[in-house]
PDB file of C-alpha atoms in Angstrom:
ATOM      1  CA  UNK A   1      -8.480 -12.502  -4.583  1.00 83.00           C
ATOM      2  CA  UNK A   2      -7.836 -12.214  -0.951  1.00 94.00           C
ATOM      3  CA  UNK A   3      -4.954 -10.031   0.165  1.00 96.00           C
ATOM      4  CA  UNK A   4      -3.644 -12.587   2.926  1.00 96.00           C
ATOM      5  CA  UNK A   5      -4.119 -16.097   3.195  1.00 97.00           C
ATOM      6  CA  UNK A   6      -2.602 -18.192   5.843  1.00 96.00           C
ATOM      7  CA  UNK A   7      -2.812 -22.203   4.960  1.00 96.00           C
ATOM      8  CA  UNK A   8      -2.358 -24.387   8.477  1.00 96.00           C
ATOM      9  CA  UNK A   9       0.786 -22.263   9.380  1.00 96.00           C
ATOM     10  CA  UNK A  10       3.096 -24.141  12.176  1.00 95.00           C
ATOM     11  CA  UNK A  11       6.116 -22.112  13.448  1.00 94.00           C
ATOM     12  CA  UNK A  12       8.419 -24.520  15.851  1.00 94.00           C
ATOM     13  CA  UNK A  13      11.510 -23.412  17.165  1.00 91.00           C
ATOM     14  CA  UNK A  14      13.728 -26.329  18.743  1.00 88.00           C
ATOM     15  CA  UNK A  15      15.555 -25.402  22.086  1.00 85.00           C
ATOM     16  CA  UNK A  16      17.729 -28.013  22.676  1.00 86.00           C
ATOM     17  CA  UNK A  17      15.956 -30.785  22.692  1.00 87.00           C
ATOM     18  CA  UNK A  18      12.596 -28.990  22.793  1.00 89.00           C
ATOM     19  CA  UNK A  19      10.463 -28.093  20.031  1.00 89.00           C
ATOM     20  CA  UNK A  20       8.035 -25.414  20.947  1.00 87.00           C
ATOM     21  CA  UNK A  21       5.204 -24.511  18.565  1.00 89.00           C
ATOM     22  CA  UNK A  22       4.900 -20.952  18.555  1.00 90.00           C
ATOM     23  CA  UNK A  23       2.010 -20.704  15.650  1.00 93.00           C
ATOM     24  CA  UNK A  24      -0.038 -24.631  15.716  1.00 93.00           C
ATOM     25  CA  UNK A  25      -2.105 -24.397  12.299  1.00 94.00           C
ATOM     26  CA  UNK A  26      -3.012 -20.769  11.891  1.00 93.00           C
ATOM     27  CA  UNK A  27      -6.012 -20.284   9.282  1.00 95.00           C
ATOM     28  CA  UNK A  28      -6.802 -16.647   8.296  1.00 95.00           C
ATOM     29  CA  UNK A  29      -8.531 -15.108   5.405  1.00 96.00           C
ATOM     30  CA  UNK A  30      -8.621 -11.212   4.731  1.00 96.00           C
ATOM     31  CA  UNK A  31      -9.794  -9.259   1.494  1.00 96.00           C
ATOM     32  CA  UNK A  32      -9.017  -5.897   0.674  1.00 95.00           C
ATOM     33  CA  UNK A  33     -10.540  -3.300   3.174  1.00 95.00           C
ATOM     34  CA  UNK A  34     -11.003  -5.660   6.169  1.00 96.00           C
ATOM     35  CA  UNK A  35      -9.997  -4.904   9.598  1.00 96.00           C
ATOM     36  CA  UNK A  36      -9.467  -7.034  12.059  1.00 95.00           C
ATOM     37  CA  UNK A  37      -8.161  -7.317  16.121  1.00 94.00           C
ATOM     38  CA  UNK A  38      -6.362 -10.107  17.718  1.00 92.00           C
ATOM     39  CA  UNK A  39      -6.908 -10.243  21.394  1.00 88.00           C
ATOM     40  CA  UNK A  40      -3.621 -11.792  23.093  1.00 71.00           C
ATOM     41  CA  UNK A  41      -2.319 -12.509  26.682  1.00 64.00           C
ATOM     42  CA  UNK A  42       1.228 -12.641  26.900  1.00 62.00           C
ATOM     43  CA  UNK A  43       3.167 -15.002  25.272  1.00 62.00           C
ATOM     44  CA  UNK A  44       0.419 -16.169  22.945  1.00 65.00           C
ATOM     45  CA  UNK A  45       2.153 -15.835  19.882  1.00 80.00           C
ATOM     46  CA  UNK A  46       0.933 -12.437  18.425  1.00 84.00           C
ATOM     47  CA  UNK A  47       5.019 -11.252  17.658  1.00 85.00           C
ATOM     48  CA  UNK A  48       5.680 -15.405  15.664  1.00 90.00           C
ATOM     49  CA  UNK A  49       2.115 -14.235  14.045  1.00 92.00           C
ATOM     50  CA  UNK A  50       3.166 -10.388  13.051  1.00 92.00           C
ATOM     51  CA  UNK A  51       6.559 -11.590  11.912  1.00 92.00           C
ATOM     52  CA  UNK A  52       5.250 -14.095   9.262  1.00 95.00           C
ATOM     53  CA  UNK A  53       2.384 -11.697   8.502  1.00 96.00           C
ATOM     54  CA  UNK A  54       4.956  -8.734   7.779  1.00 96.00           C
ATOM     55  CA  UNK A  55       7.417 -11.160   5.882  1.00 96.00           C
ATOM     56  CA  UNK A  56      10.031 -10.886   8.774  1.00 94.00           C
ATOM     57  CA  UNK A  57       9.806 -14.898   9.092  1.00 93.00           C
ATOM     58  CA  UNK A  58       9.266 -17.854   6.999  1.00 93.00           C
ATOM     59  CA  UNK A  59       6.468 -20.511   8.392  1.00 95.00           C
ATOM     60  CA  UNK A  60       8.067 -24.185   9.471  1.00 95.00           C
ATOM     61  CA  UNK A  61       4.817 -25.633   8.007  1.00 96.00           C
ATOM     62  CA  UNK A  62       2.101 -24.566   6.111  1.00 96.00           C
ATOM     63  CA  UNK A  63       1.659 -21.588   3.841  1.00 96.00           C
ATOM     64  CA  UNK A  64       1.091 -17.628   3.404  1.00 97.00           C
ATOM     65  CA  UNK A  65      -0.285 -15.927   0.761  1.00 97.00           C
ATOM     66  CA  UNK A  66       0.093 -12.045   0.394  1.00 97.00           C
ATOM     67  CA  UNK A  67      -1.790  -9.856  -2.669  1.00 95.00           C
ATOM     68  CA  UNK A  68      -1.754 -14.168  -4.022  1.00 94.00           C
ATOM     69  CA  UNK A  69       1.702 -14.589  -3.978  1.00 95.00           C
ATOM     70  CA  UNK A  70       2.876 -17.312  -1.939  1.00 96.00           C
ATOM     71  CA  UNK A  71       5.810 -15.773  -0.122  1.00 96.00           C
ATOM     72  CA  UNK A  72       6.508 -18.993   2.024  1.00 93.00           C
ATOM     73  CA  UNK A  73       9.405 -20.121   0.899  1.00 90.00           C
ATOM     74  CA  UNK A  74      10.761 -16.506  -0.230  1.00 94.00           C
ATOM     75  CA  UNK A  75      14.685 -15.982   0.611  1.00 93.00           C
ATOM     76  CA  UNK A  76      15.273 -12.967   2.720  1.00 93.00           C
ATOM     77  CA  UNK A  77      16.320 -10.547  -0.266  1.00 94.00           C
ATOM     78  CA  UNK A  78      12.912 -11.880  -1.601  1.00 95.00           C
ATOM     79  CA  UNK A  79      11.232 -10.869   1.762  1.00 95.00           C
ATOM     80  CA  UNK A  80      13.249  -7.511   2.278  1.00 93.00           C
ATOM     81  CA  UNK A  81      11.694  -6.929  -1.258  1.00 93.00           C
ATOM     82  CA  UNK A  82       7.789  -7.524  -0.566  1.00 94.00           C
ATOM     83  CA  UNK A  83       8.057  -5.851   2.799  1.00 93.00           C
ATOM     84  CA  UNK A  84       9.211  -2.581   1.423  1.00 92.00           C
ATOM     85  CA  UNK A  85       6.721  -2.637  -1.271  1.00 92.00           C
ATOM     86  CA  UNK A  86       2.887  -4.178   0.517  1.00 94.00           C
ATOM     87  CA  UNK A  87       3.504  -4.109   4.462  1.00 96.00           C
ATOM     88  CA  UNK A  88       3.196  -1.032   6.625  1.00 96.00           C
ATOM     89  CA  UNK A  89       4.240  -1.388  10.259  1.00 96.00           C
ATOM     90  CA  UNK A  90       2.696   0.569  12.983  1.00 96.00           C
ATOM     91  CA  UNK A  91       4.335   0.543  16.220  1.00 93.00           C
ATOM     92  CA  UNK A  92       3.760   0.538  19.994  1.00 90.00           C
ATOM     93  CA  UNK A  93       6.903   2.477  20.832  1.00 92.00           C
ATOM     94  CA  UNK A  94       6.824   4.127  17.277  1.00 95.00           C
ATOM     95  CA  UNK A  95      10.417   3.243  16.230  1.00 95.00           C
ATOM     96  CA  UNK A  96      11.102   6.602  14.977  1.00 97.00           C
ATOM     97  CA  UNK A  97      14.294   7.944  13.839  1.00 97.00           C
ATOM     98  CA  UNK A  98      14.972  10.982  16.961  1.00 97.00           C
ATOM     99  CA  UNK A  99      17.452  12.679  14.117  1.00 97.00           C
ATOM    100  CA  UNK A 100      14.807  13.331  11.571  1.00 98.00           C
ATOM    101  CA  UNK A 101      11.807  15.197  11.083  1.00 98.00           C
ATOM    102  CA  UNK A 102       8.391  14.391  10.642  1.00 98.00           C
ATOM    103  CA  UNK A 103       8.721  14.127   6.986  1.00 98.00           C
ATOM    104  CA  UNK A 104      11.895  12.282   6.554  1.00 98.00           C
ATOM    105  CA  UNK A 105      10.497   9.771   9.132  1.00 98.00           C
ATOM    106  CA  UNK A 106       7.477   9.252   6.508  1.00 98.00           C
ATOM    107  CA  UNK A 107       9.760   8.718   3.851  1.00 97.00           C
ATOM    108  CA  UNK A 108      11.773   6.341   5.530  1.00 95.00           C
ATOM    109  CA  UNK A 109       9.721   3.566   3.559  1.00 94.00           C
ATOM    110  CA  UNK A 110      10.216   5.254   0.062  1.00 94.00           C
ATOM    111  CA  UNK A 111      13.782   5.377   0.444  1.00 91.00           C
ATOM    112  CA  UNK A 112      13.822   1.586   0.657  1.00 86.00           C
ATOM    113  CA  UNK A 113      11.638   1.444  -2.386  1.00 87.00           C
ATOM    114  CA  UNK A 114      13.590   3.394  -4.681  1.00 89.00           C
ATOM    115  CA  UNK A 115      11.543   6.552  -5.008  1.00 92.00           C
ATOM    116  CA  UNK A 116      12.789   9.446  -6.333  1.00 95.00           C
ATOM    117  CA  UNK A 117      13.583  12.315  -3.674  1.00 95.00           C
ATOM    118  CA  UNK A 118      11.108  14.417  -5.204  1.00 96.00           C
ATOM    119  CA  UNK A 119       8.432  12.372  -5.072  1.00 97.00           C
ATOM    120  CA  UNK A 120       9.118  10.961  -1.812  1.00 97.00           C
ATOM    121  CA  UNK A 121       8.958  14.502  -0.651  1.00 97.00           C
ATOM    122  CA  UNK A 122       5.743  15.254  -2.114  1.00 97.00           C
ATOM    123  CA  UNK A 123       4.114  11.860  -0.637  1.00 97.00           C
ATOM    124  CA  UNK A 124       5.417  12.447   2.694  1.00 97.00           C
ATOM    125  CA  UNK A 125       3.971  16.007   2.841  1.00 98.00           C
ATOM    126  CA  UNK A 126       1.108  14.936   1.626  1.00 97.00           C
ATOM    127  CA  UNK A 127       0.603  11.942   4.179  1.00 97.00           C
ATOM    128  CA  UNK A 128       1.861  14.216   7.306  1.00 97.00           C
ATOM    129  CA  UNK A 129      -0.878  16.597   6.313  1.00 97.00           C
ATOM    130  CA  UNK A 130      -3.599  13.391   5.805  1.00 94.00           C
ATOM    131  CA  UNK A 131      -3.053  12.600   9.610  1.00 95.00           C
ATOM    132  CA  UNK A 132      -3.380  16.355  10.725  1.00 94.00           C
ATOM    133  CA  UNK A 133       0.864  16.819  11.428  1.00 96.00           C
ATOM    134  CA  UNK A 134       0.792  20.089   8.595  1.00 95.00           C
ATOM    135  CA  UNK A 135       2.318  21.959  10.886  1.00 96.00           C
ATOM    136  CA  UNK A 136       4.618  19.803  12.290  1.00 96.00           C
ATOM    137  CA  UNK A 137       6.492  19.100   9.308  1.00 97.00           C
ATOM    138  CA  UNK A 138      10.247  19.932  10.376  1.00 97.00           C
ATOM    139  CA  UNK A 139       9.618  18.840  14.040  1.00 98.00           C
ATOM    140  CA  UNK A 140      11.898  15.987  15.404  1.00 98.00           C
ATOM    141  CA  UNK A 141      10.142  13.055  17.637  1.00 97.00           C
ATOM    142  CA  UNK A 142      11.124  15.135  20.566  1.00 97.00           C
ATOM    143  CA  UNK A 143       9.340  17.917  19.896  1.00 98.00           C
ATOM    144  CA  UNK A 144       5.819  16.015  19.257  1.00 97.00           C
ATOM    145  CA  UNK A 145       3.189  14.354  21.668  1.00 96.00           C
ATOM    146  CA  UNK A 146       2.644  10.979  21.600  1.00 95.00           C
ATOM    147  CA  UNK A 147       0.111  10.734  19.449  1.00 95.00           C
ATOM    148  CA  UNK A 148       1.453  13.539  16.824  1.00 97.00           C
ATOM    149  CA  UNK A 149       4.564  10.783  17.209  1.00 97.00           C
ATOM    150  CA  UNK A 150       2.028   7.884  16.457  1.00 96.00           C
ATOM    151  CA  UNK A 151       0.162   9.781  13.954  1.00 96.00           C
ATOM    152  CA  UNK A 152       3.566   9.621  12.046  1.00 97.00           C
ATOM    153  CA  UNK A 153       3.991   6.149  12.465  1.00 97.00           C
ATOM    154  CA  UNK A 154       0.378   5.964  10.654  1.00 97.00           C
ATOM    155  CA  UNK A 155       1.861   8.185   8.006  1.00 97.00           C
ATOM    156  CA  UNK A 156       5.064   6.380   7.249  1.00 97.00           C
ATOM    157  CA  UNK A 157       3.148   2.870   7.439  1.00 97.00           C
ATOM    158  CA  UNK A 158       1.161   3.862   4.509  1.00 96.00           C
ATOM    159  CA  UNK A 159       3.581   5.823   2.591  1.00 96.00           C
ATOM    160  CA  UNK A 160       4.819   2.879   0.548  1.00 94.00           C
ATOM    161  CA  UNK A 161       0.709   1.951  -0.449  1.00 94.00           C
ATOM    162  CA  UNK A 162       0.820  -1.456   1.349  1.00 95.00           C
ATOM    163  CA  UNK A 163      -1.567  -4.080   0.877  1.00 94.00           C
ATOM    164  CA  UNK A 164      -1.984  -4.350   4.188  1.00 97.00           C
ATOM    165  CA  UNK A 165      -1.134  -2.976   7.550  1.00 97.00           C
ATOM    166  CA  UNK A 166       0.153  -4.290  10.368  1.00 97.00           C
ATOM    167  CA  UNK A 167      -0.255  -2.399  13.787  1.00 95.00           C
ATOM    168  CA  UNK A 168       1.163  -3.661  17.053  1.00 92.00           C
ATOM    169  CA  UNK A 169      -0.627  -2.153  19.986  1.00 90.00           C
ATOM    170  CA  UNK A 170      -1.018   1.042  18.642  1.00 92.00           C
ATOM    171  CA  UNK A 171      -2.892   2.973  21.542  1.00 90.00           C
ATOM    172  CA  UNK A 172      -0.212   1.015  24.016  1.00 88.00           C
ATOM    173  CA  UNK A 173       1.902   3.647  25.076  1.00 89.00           C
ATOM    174  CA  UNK A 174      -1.169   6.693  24.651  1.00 91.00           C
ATOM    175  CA  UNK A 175      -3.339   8.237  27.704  1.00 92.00           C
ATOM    176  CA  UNK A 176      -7.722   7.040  26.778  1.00 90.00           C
ATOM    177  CA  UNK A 177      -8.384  10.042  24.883  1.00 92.00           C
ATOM    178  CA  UNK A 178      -5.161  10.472  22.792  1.00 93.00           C
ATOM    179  CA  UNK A 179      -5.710   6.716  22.224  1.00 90.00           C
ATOM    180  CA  UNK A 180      -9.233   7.384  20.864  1.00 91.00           C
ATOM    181  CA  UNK A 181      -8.523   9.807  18.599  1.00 92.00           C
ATOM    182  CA  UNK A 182      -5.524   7.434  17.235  1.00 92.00           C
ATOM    183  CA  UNK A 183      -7.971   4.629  17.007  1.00 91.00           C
ATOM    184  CA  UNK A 184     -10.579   6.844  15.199  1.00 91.00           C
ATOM    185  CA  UNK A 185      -7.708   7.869  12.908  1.00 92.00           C
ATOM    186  CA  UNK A 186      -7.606   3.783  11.840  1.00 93.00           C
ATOM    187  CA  UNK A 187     -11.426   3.819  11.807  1.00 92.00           C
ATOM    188  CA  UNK A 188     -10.987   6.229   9.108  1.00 92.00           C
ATOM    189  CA  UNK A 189      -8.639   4.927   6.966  1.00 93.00           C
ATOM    190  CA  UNK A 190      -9.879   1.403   6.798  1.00 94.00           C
ATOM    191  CA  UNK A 191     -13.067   3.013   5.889  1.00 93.00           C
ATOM    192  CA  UNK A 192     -11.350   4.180   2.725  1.00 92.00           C
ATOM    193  CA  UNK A 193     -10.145   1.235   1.959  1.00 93.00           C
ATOM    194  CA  UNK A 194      -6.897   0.272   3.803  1.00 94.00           C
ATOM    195  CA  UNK A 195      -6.320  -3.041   5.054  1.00 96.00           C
ATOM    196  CA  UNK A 196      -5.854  -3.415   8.695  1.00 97.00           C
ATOM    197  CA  UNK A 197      -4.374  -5.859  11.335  1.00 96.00           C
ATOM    198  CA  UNK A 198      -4.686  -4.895  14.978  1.00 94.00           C
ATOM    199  CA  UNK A 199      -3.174  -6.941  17.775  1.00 91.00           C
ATOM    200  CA  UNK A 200      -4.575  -5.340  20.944  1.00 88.00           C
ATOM    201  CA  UNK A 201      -5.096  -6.308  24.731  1.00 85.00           C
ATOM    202  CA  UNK A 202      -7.683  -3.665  24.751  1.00 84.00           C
ATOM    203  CA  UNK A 203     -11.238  -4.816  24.173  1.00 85.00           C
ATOM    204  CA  UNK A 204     -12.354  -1.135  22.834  1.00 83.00           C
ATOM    205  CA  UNK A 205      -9.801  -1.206  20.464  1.00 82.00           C
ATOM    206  CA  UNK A 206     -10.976  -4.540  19.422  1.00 86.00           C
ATOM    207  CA  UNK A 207     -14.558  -3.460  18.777  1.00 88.00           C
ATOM    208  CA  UNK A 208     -13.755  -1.201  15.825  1.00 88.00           C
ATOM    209  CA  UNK A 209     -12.583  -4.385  13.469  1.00 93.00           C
ATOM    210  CA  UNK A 210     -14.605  -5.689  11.856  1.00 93.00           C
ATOM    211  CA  UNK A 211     -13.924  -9.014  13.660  1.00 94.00           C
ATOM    212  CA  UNK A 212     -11.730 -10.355  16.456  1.00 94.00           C
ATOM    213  CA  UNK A 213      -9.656 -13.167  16.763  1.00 93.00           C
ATOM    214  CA  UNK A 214      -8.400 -14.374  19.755  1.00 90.00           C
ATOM    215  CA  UNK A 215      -4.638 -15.967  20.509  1.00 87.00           C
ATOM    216  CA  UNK A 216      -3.173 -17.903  22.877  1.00 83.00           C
ATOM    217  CA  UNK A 217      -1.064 -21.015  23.247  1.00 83.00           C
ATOM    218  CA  UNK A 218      -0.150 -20.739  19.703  1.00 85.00           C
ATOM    219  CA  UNK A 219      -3.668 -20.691  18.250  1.00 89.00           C
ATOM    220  CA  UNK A 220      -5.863 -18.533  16.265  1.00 90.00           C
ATOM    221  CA  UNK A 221      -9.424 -18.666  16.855  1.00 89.00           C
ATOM    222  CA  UNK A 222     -12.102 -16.293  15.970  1.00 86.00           C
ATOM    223  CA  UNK A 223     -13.945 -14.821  19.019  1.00 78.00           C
ATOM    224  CA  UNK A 224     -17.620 -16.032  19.526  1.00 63.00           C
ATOM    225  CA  UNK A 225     -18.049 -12.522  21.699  1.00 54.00           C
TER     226      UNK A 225
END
């Protein structure tokens, strides 16, 4: 069974007495363990495409299968619910919380899911130490590089076991080499098994996946290159 399945996905917002067609009939197929880049200029679409992919939207037309459940026509309680249970985010700016610590940021996700303190501990610990941050444990975002800060958005993306992961420019805001070893860090966990989506503008980034699709206008095509 494939773990995503979009069906001729439309997403049209009306301003005023304008419709613009953010998605126009999105196809995509993943199974379990792919990884794949979207290429985008600006204002293609990728952030209508993440949001339905990570449940944060509802398509106008069309539908979207995750882990073979249609979640299309979910209500947002219904969304909240599948997000915090099969969708890791990775971030650009990393979104983490300056108050709290490596750990606690990488249990942010298990919180949401119910887990018991103690086991959220022991996951998070075990996670921060997965993407080499073992001794960084009680640092705050302040205290950490850029990539040590990234590397925990890696951590707390797959602390809830998602069925796939969703990562939005993730070298972005990272100097070549930092970027490389971040990218090499996703190399590595798709290889054992994790399910990947990578918007990037950066064609190196792109060649890791396994393949590329490209955006614009609204449209997703897969890339002939």
């Amino acid at each position: 069974m494939p773990i995503v399945e979009l069906n001729n996905v439309w997403k049209t917002y009306r301003m005023g007495h304008l419709l613009l067609h953010a998605l126009q009939g999105a196809n995509l197929t993943l199974e379990a363990g792919d990884m794949i880049a979207i290429m985008r200029p600006s204002g293609s679409g990728k952030s209508t495409l993440l949001n339905l992919l990570g449940c944060l939207d509802r398509p106008t037309l069309g539908a979207y299968k995750l882990g073979g459940r249609d979640v299309s026509t979910l209500d947002d309680d219904e969304l909240s619910e599948v997000r915090a249970s099969h969708i890791g985010f990775i971030f650009q700016s990393y979104n983490l919380i300056p108050q709290l610590n490596v750990v606690e940021n990488i249990e942010i996700p298990l919180y949401y899911k119910g887990v018991s303190e103690r086991e959220s501990y022991e996951r998070a610990v075990h996670l921060a130490r997965r993407v080499g941050l073992g001794e960084r444990l009680r640092h705050v975002p302040t205290e950490l590089s850029g990539g040590e800060r990234q590397r925990v958005g890696i951590a707390r993306a797959l602390a809830n076991s998602p069925l796939i992961v969703l990562a939005d420019e993730p070298t972005g805001n990272l100097d070549t080499a930092t970027g490389r070893q971040i990218l090499d860090m996703l190399y590595e966990l798709n290889q054992e098994g994790v399910t990947l989506v990578v918007v990037t503008h950066d064609p190196n980034v792109a060649a890791t996946a396994h393949r590329t699709y490209n955006m614009a206008d609204g449209r997703l095509d897969i890339s002939n290159s």
